[in-house]
XYZ file of C-alpha atoms in Angstrom:
608
model
C 95.394 108.475 78.488
C 97.135 111.844 78.181
C 100.711 110.730 77.604
C 102.899 107.916 76.450
C 106.550 107.024 76.712
C 108.050 105.713 73.497
C 110.227 102.629 73.916
C 113.212 101.669 71.802
C 110.911 99.318 69.845
C 108.767 102.330 68.821
C 105.981 100.892 70.987
C 104.183 103.455 73.136
C 103.614 102.755 76.825
C 100.873 104.851 78.490
C 102.592 106.816 81.229
C 99.881 105.999 83.785
C 98.883 102.385 84.266
C 97.166 100.117 86.765
C 99.124 97.743 88.974
C 97.588 94.437 90.051
C 99.963 93.252 92.814
C 97.929 92.068 95.835
C 94.663 92.908 94.083
C 91.973 91.074 96.122
C 90.785 87.793 94.548
C 87.225 88.120 93.314
C 87.544 91.901 92.949
C 90.295 92.358 90.400
C 88.025 91.461 87.447
C 85.556 94.238 88.259
C 88.399 96.651 88.945
C 89.946 96.009 85.513
C 86.623 96.475 83.748
C 85.975 99.779 85.529
C 89.538 100.917 84.847
C 89.115 100.277 81.112
C 85.837 102.180 81.122
C 87.563 105.110 82.830
C 90.309 105.202 80.226
C 93.178 103.094 81.600
C 94.978 101.254 78.822
C 98.185 100.125 80.550
C 97.652 97.069 82.784
C 100.578 95.598 84.717
C 100.382 91.874 85.541
C 102.659 89.049 86.665
C 102.584 85.270 87.041
C 103.495 85.759 90.722
C 100.346 87.791 91.400
C 98.135 84.728 90.747
C 95.306 86.781 89.261
C 95.967 86.734 85.521
C 92.889 84.555 84.842
C 90.576 87.150 86.382
C 92.364 89.942 84.539
C 92.048 88.010 81.283
C 88.315 87.541 81.805
C 87.849 91.277 82.304
C 89.949 92.222 79.273
C 88.129 89.781 77.024
C 84.725 91.006 78.174
C 85.616 94.649 77.407
C 87.044 93.699 74.021
C 83.917 91.699 73.113
C 81.704 94.600 74.208
C 83.618 96.879 71.855
C 84.632 99.111 74.754
C 88.276 98.813 73.739
C 90.365 97.255 70.970
C 93.257 94.932 71.709
C 95.664 97.224 69.858
C 94.720 100.095 72.175
C 95.756 98.149 75.286
C 99.274 97.886 76.673
C 99.519 94.652 78.668
C 102.620 93.834 80.680
C 103.489 90.613 82.455
C 106.584 89.172 84.107
C 108.644 86.000 84.029
C 108.863 84.609 87.560
C 112.179 83.531 89.089
C 111.487 79.760 88.880
C 111.320 79.978 85.076
C 114.796 81.386 84.395
C 116.042 78.280 82.627
C 116.062 79.099 78.927
C 113.950 76.018 78.133
C 111.189 77.170 80.536
C 110.821 80.780 79.380
C 108.535 80.180 76.411
C 106.214 77.874 78.367
C 105.880 80.427 81.165
C 104.975 83.147 78.675
C 102.456 80.890 76.930
C 100.828 80.090 80.282
C 100.475 83.789 80.991
C 98.991 84.393 77.545
C 96.519 81.547 78.067
C 95.469 82.994 81.426
C 95.119 86.498 79.999
C 93.407 85.097 76.891
C 95.718 87.091 74.628
C 97.787 86.286 71.550
C 100.683 88.508 72.561
C 102.006 90.738 75.327
C 103.045 94.316 74.700
C 105.890 93.898 77.163
C 107.263 90.846 78.977
C 109.897 91.431 81.631
C 112.197 89.368 83.816
C 110.705 89.937 87.285
C 114.035 89.788 89.139
C 117.616 89.249 87.978
C 118.043 86.281 90.353
C 116.530 82.919 89.539
C 115.123 80.236 91.853
C 115.261 76.480 91.502
C 112.784 75.311 88.862
C 109.643 73.599 90.117
C 106.033 74.089 91.103
C 106.799 76.162 94.224
C 107.128 79.876 93.572
C 109.548 80.092 96.513
C 111.495 76.793 96.760
C 112.922 76.526 100.289
C 115.781 74.346 101.551
C 115.966 72.644 104.961
C 117.318 75.856 106.497
C 114.371 77.901 105.316
C 116.338 79.712 102.604
C 115.253 80.143 98.987
C 117.083 77.719 96.683
C 118.730 79.689 93.868
C 118.932 78.678 90.230
C 122.308 78.276 88.582
C 120.998 79.932 85.396
C 122.686 83.192 84.407
C 120.085 85.873 83.628
C 121.921 86.503 80.353
C 120.921 82.984 79.283
C 117.376 83.750 80.390
C 117.512 86.849 78.199
C 118.153 84.694 75.135
C 114.874 82.912 75.898
C 113.198 86.319 76.192
C 114.582 87.405 72.815
C 113.120 84.248 71.274
C 109.663 85.393 72.438
C 109.952 88.535 70.324
C 110.988 86.506 67.299
C 108.038 84.157 67.857
C 105.563 87.053 68.127
C 104.576 86.191 71.711
C 105.851 89.548 73.017
C 106.170 92.866 71.221
C 108.996 93.903 73.518
C 111.045 92.462 76.365
C 112.439 94.154 79.435
C 113.666 93.769 82.980
C 112.545 94.550 86.505
C 114.457 95.349 89.686
C 117.806 95.354 87.833
C 120.556 97.652 89.104
C 123.216 99.541 87.129
C 125.803 96.753 87.154
C 123.283 94.090 86.152
C 122.028 96.200 83.263
C 125.581 96.952 82.162
C 126.388 93.247 82.199
C 123.318 92.502 80.073
C 124.093 95.273 77.570
C 127.637 93.933 77.206
C 126.376 90.419 76.490
C 128.003 89.042 73.311
C 125.409 88.562 70.599
C 122.772 90.710 72.304
C 119.888 91.041 69.845
C 117.417 93.202 71.748
C 118.209 95.935 74.248
C 115.709 95.850 77.153
C 112.840 98.203 76.393
C 112.009 98.913 80.036
C 113.254 98.507 83.608
C 110.475 98.387 86.202
C 111.747 99.478 89.615
C 110.496 100.650 92.973
C 110.525 104.429 92.911
C 109.007 107.247 94.981
C 110.301 110.375 96.775
C 111.794 108.250 99.569
C 113.646 106.251 96.892
C 114.148 108.625 93.956
C 116.493 106.370 91.923
C 117.900 109.399 90.097
C 121.179 107.840 88.998
C 119.578 104.591 87.875
C 116.841 106.398 85.929
C 119.360 108.668 84.223
C 121.501 105.667 83.342
C 118.569 103.707 81.905
C 117.306 106.631 79.839
C 120.808 107.276 78.522
C 120.844 103.702 77.201
C 117.443 104.002 75.534
C 115.757 101.980 78.295
C 112.514 103.424 79.629
C 111.743 103.181 83.338
C 108.454 102.257 85.035
C 107.867 102.991 88.721
C 106.127 100.463 90.954
C 105.169 101.132 94.597
C 104.791 104.891 93.924
C 103.203 105.487 97.335
C 105.994 103.746 99.251
C 104.513 101.303 101.754
C 101.128 102.673 102.876
C 99.914 101.171 106.108
C 103.321 99.759 106.966
C 104.661 101.814 109.906
C 108.130 101.087 111.227
C 108.710 100.152 114.850
C 111.511 102.145 116.494
C 112.587 101.343 120.071
C 109.214 99.824 120.805
C 107.326 102.797 119.391
C 105.498 102.923 116.107
C 106.810 105.578 113.776
C 104.555 106.577 110.884
C 106.800 106.766 107.801
C 103.888 106.581 105.361
C 104.750 108.694 102.335
C 101.111 109.579 101.759
C 101.071 111.352 105.116
C 104.390 113.119 104.703
C 103.939 116.824 105.607
C 105.836 118.047 102.540
C 103.776 115.934 100.183
C 100.571 117.083 101.862
C 101.681 120.714 101.672
C 102.208 120.442 97.898
C 98.895 118.617 97.512
C 97.056 121.345 99.388
C 98.648 124.007 97.199
C 97.243 122.409 94.038
C 94.002 121.215 95.619
C 95.017 117.619 94.889
C 95.502 114.515 96.994
C 98.870 113.263 98.174
C 98.448 110.271 95.878
C 97.977 112.508 92.852
C 101.108 114.487 93.716
C 103.137 111.291 94.071
C 101.912 110.016 90.712
C 102.591 113.358 89.066
C 106.121 113.241 90.483
C 106.845 110.326 88.138
C 104.882 111.605 85.153
C 106.901 114.815 85.105
C 110.105 112.758 85.118
C 108.833 110.935 82.010
C 108.591 107.732 84.078
C 105.465 105.577 83.664
C 103.850 104.718 86.966
C 101.543 101.843 87.963
C 99.606 102.571 91.167
C 97.377 99.786 92.477
C 93.893 100.198 93.907
C 90.580 98.328 93.929
C 88.501 101.329 95.001
C 86.480 103.052 92.234
C 87.014 106.575 93.574
C 90.769 105.976 93.808
C 90.862 104.729 90.211
C 89.236 107.982 89.063
C 91.404 110.113 91.317
C 94.646 108.485 90.159
C 93.713 108.930 86.520
C 93.302 112.659 87.058
C 96.983 112.914 88.030
C 97.753 112.699 84.318
C 95.937 115.939 83.647
C 96.195 119.553 84.698
C 98.553 119.485 87.687
C 102.090 120.675 87.005
C 104.502 120.530 89.909
C 107.184 122.657 88.277
C 110.234 123.142 90.474
C 108.543 121.323 93.380
C 109.365 118.121 91.518
C 112.916 118.642 92.797
C 111.865 117.643 96.326
C 113.937 114.595 97.310
C 113.970 112.003 100.053
C 116.080 113.877 102.650
C 113.709 116.822 102.581
C 110.640 114.621 102.882
C 112.060 112.650 105.785
C 112.878 115.905 107.522
C 109.385 117.170 106.784
C 110.498 120.285 104.948
C 111.219 121.130 101.293
C 114.769 121.336 100.014
C 115.966 124.456 98.252
C 114.055 124.334 95.015
C 115.832 124.035 91.705
C 115.287 127.038 89.481
C 114.983 124.761 86.441
C 111.857 122.653 86.521
C 113.174 119.734 84.527
C 116.149 118.364 82.630
C 116.856 115.930 79.830
C 119.180 113.060 80.736
C 122.121 112.676 78.361
C 123.782 109.346 77.606
C 126.694 110.510 79.790
C 124.134 110.645 82.656
C 124.612 114.437 82.787
C 121.408 116.465 82.915
C 120.716 119.232 80.406
C 118.097 121.816 81.438
C 115.179 121.397 79.060
C 114.778 125.157 78.627
C 117.785 127.211 77.600
C 118.676 130.560 76.088
C 119.829 130.812 72.489
C 122.325 133.465 71.410
C 122.164 133.397 67.576
C 121.930 136.954 66.234
C 121.884 138.373 69.760
C 122.655 142.081 69.444
C 126.256 143.105 70.184
C 126.390 145.103 73.378
C 123.088 143.623 74.547
C 123.753 139.878 74.729
C 125.802 140.176 77.925
C 123.096 142.062 79.765
C 120.473 139.641 78.517
C 122.509 136.700 79.790
C 123.020 138.243 83.234
C 119.311 138.901 83.533
C 118.592 135.343 82.405
C 120.863 133.951 85.135
C 118.975 136.003 87.709
C 115.670 134.612 86.399
C 116.896 131.045 86.724
C 118.171 130.104 83.263
C 121.099 127.697 83.473
C 121.383 126.345 79.910
C 123.142 128.686 77.480
C 123.622 127.891 73.817
C 126.583 129.497 72.058
C 128.636 129.043 68.886
C 131.908 130.261 67.420
C 129.965 131.390 64.344
C 127.740 133.728 66.354
C 130.714 136.035 67.060
C 129.542 136.943 70.553
C 131.214 134.386 72.826
C 133.584 136.951 74.350
C 130.662 139.089 75.496
C 128.842 136.029 76.818
C 131.987 134.924 78.647
C 132.363 138.302 80.343
C 128.746 138.143 81.547
C 129.131 134.587 82.827
C 132.270 135.484 84.735
C 130.565 138.476 86.311
C 127.748 136.283 87.622
C 130.150 133.569 88.779
C 132.385 136.027 90.625
C 129.351 137.679 92.235
C 128.354 134.278 93.625
C 124.996 134.394 91.840
C 125.605 130.997 90.290
C 128.183 128.210 90.453
C 129.937 126.853 87.381
C 128.693 123.331 88.084
C 125.105 124.618 87.982
C 125.513 125.969 84.444
C 125.130 123.999 81.231
C 127.096 125.778 78.510
C 126.994 124.594 74.900
C 129.092 125.707 71.941
C 129.689 124.501 68.398
C 132.535 123.704 66.014
C 132.166 125.767 62.852
C 132.437 124.234 59.371
C 135.855 125.727 58.543
C 137.426 123.812 61.432
C 136.530 120.261 60.367
C 140.105 119.249 59.681
C 141.150 117.009 62.528
C 144.175 119.181 63.315
C 142.011 122.314 63.736
C 139.318 120.992 66.085
C 141.169 121.308 69.390
C 142.395 124.847 68.650
C 138.873 125.963 67.734
C 137.489 124.559 70.980
C 140.300 126.208 72.945
C 139.500 129.577 71.345
C 135.854 129.174 72.368
C 136.867 128.335 75.937
C 139.134 131.378 76.031
C 136.342 133.651 74.829
C 133.836 132.159 77.249
C 136.424 132.276 80.060
C 135.673 128.685 80.997
C 137.865 125.653 81.632
C 135.409 123.234 80.006
C 132.167 123.050 78.018
C 129.245 120.926 79.094
C 128.482 120.092 75.468
C 130.353 120.746 72.214
C 128.505 120.167 68.958
C 129.572 119.797 65.339
C 127.571 122.696 63.913
C 126.868 121.059 60.528
C 127.859 117.705 59.029
C 129.511 119.359 56.006
C 132.837 121.146 56.250
C 134.116 124.235 54.433
C 137.609 125.012 53.199
C 139.843 125.946 56.139
C 140.795 129.585 56.474
C 139.989 132.891 58.125
C 136.689 133.336 56.268
C 133.748 131.526 57.833
C 132.018 131.076 54.443
C 134.702 130.747 51.746
C 133.352 131.270 48.219
C 134.809 130.453 44.829
C 134.744 132.750 41.785
C 131.180 131.620 41.013
C 129.946 132.543 44.471
C 129.656 128.921 45.599
C 130.862 127.802 49.044
C 134.145 125.909 48.821
C 133.722 122.581 50.621
C 136.281 120.781 52.729
C 137.412 117.308 51.736
C 137.369 116.210 55.389
C 134.914 113.451 56.249
C 132.868 114.288 59.366
C 133.838 110.844 60.706
C 137.419 112.106 60.921
C 136.225 115.328 62.545
C 134.402 113.211 65.116
C 137.636 111.495 66.163
C 139.047 114.886 67.092
C 135.837 115.706 68.957
C 136.291 112.520 70.973
C 139.788 113.643 71.933
C 138.283 116.780 73.498
C 136.394 114.564 75.948
C 139.531 112.604 76.790
C 141.519 115.747 77.548
C 138.764 117.261 79.707
C 137.980 120.267 77.523
C 134.375 119.136 77.098
C 132.084 116.940 79.191
C 130.158 115.644 76.191
C 130.035 115.932 72.413
C 127.171 115.997 69.973
C 125.978 117.033 66.549
C 123.748 119.626 64.973
C 121.681 119.601 61.786
C 122.433 115.910 61.160
C 119.801 113.800 59.401
C 118.952 110.124 59.898
C 121.455 108.801 57.353
C 124.298 110.942 58.652
C 123.647 109.859 62.238
C 123.410 106.223 61.161
C 126.761 106.526 59.403
C 128.341 108.052 62.521
C 126.927 105.390 64.837
C 128.322 102.677 62.555
C 131.777 104.261 62.434
C 134.455 101.602 63.119
C 136.140 102.320 66.436
C 133.486 104.801 67.574
C 134.524 105.812 71.076
C 131.732 108.180 72.120
C 128.208 108.296 70.728
C 126.771 111.781 70.162
C 124.699 112.738 73.195
C 122.611 115.376 71.443
C 121.411 116.477 68.013
C 120.436 120.143 67.790
C 117.959 120.714 64.973
C 115.454 123.230 63.700
C 112.070 122.193 65.051
C 108.646 123.791 65.466
C 105.046 122.915 64.493
C 105.756 123.775 60.837
C 108.719 121.359 60.928
C 107.845 118.754 63.568
C 110.748 116.356 62.797
C 108.799 113.434 64.333
C 110.712 110.645 62.608
C 114.112 112.173 63.297
C 113.311 112.872 66.957
C 112.012 109.345 67.486
C 115.093 107.906 65.813
C 117.479 109.992 67.932
C 115.722 109.270 71.220
C 115.498 105.554 70.457
C 119.289 105.561 70.044
C 119.943 107.397 73.316
C 120.563 110.733 71.562
C 118.726 113.667 73.103
C 117.340 116.412 70.878
C 117.449 120.188 71.201
C 115.132 122.402 69.156
C 116.322 125.736 67.808
C 114.111 128.330 66.098
C 111.069 127.162 68.092
C 109.056 130.125 66.804
C 109.683 129.356 63.139
C 111.274 131.984 60.905
C 114.013 133.987 62.612
C 113.899 136.803 60.083
C 110.796 136.854 57.927
C 111.208 136.829 54.171
C 108.392 137.424 51.680
C 106.119 134.411 51.641
C 107.348 132.945 54.929
C 104.564 131.543 57.141
C 104.296 133.319 60.503
C 104.013 130.635 63.167
C 103.443 133.068 66.033
C 100.382 134.377 64.184
C 98.957 130.949 63.330
C 95.279 130.911 64.352
C 95.425 127.426 65.847
C 98.454 128.345 67.957
C 96.732 131.517 69.140
C 93.527 129.614 69.989
C 95.460 127.184 72.166
C 97.293 130.078 73.817
C 94.020 131.837 74.602
C 92.593 128.708 76.267
C 95.538 128.617 78.666
C 95.813 132.399 79.076
C 99.331 132.153 77.644
C 101.162 133.691 74.701
C 101.740 131.930 71.405
C 105.467 131.846 72.225
C 104.817 130.051 75.519
C 102.679 127.449 73.738
C 105.420 126.849 71.154
C 108.043 126.369 73.873
C 105.759 124.064 75.842
C 105.206 121.998 72.664
C 108.860 120.906 72.803
C 109.013 120.365 76.545
C 106.155 117.868 76.376
C 108.086 115.922 73.725
C 111.102 115.720 76.065
C 112.971 117.937 73.615
C 115.203 120.679 74.987
C 114.406 124.091 73.531
C 116.523 127.261 73.231
C 114.439 130.329 72.354
C 116.442 133.498 71.891
C 115.524 136.912 73.254
C 117.304 139.901 74.704
C 114.160 141.639 75.952
C 113.671 141.274 79.742
C 109.906 140.759 79.542
C 110.352 138.073 76.861
C 112.994 136.297 78.923
C 110.562 136.212 81.846
C 107.644 135.144 79.652
C 109.593 132.331 77.982
C 110.565 130.960 81.380
C 106.955 130.752 82.593
C 106.088 127.549 80.773
C 106.057 125.066 83.654
C 102.693 126.013 85.136
C 100.432 124.676 82.392
C 100.143 121.620 80.190
C 98.942 121.135 76.638
C 96.313 118.436 76.252
C 96.792 115.404 74.053
C 94.414 116.975 71.548
C 96.309 120.280 71.548
C 99.606 118.486 70.991
C 97.994 116.629 68.079
C 96.765 119.928 66.642
C 100.252 121.422 66.781
C 101.805 118.319 65.246
C 99.162 118.528 62.537
C 100.470 121.937 61.454
C 103.561 120.304 59.962
C 104.472 121.652 56.511
C 108.058 120.329 56.433
C 108.908 124.023 56.101
C 112.506 124.800 57.022
C 113.772 128.271 57.866
C 117.435 127.428 58.394
C 119.244 126.704 55.132
C 123.028 126.565 55.392
C 123.559 128.689 52.280
C 121.377 131.369 53.885
C 122.944 131.017 57.344
C 123.655 134.722 57.733
């Protein structure tokens, strides 16, 4: 498989799987075997589907043949509604494992939040023909699910068909030991689930989409006439498919993949299995991914978003994954560069008090806003608190000065530039008589309290950190009375400094990551490695007919890491933005990750 989604357990779920709901009896075994041969590794099952024995036979046969190893498979099953009583959860899971002939499940999820009366009937009905509910609270069921992890019967536990309020209630459960790793929901362009997906991702809960094709073959009767509402035949979907020489099904699968949402289409036809698998490779919808249900129902595309994709923050706000950095942007040129960037479609702008150019950036932003070229709510503007303003009493004034320079009433994101503070004063880098920086005695935990107050007073929409390591983040997250978690950690990152462990840690805790200096060294010093000239980077670029810079930007995008390359040259601004029409292969991503040298360009003492 080409891509995985990492869960909060560190387990990796292949982004394209095979669903088995309503798989024909007698056929599902052959389908599973063919799917494994083709490369599928994610198989979605359920007790309700009544086919786990056949699936188990197929899996065992392929394992015995040596066609696949158990550890390479990702097997999901679900706890049915009649097993919600805590005492019945383990037995239900063991029955599933016996049917599948496995020792453990990679993921076991509660099929629905509502329980039914326990018994042999999957749908217990009363005398009025209504399903008899269980009086078990799903939070009690969850305790039984947690016990499965402790017993080694499931690597991870999750939920299915839960809404925002139900998830919130579960997360607020006293004594919660395991946050759900996944929420499996119906999702497709007629039901985009944007808010729910953003909410789940902000809580570190991955999302898996079932029924990605809507309801094929299920037309709706309207006033005695049959109306074809089949998503696969929607004119807009077909138009996009024709453009890329793909099928409607492949476009609908790709719609989820590009949202970083695993998807589990179901089919028992060999050619469909092959076709669906190809949706994970090559095709890149770019801004057409922004097509939503109203446009599809109307049979025409909506106005396309100029940004192809965003990263969901834990506030549920969306940060454009590609932005424009402004560090060392030339005075007198940065404003023009920003205006040109707005015209190209950039909406994410990264600033900082330390960069000494916020007034020029603010003037350019205001010019574009007043011209009607962009609306404030469409922009995502970031700035940073410099180290000499760590004292709690100085934080608000520093933010206000930034807002004044930028001519804005609020920031979308305000970051603590570095975890260490410097002595307060007019000099940004105060030195003692020995030439050493004079530190502040303010703890960044105290600085954070003042950052939180900025959210409460409406000066910033969200707050985050920059250049924080694992231990510093851990200390912040464990701060007594923490009111707002950081939504973002901005760090140096590129193939010579891949930051894999730190990125995984941040994302598993609901903290998004932004990469600065994506091209490596900002200003080359003797002995510095030149990433843009690296032969492996250039070879990959040549294969895609792209530049080395485009490959390095794309490297971050495919890790769901926002990236902020800096340039003031018009042709570079255009080039950097053209990174949504190609995709690096799994092997190319591995090659780039393999270049890691743990080489860091940005050292605070050299931050000049």
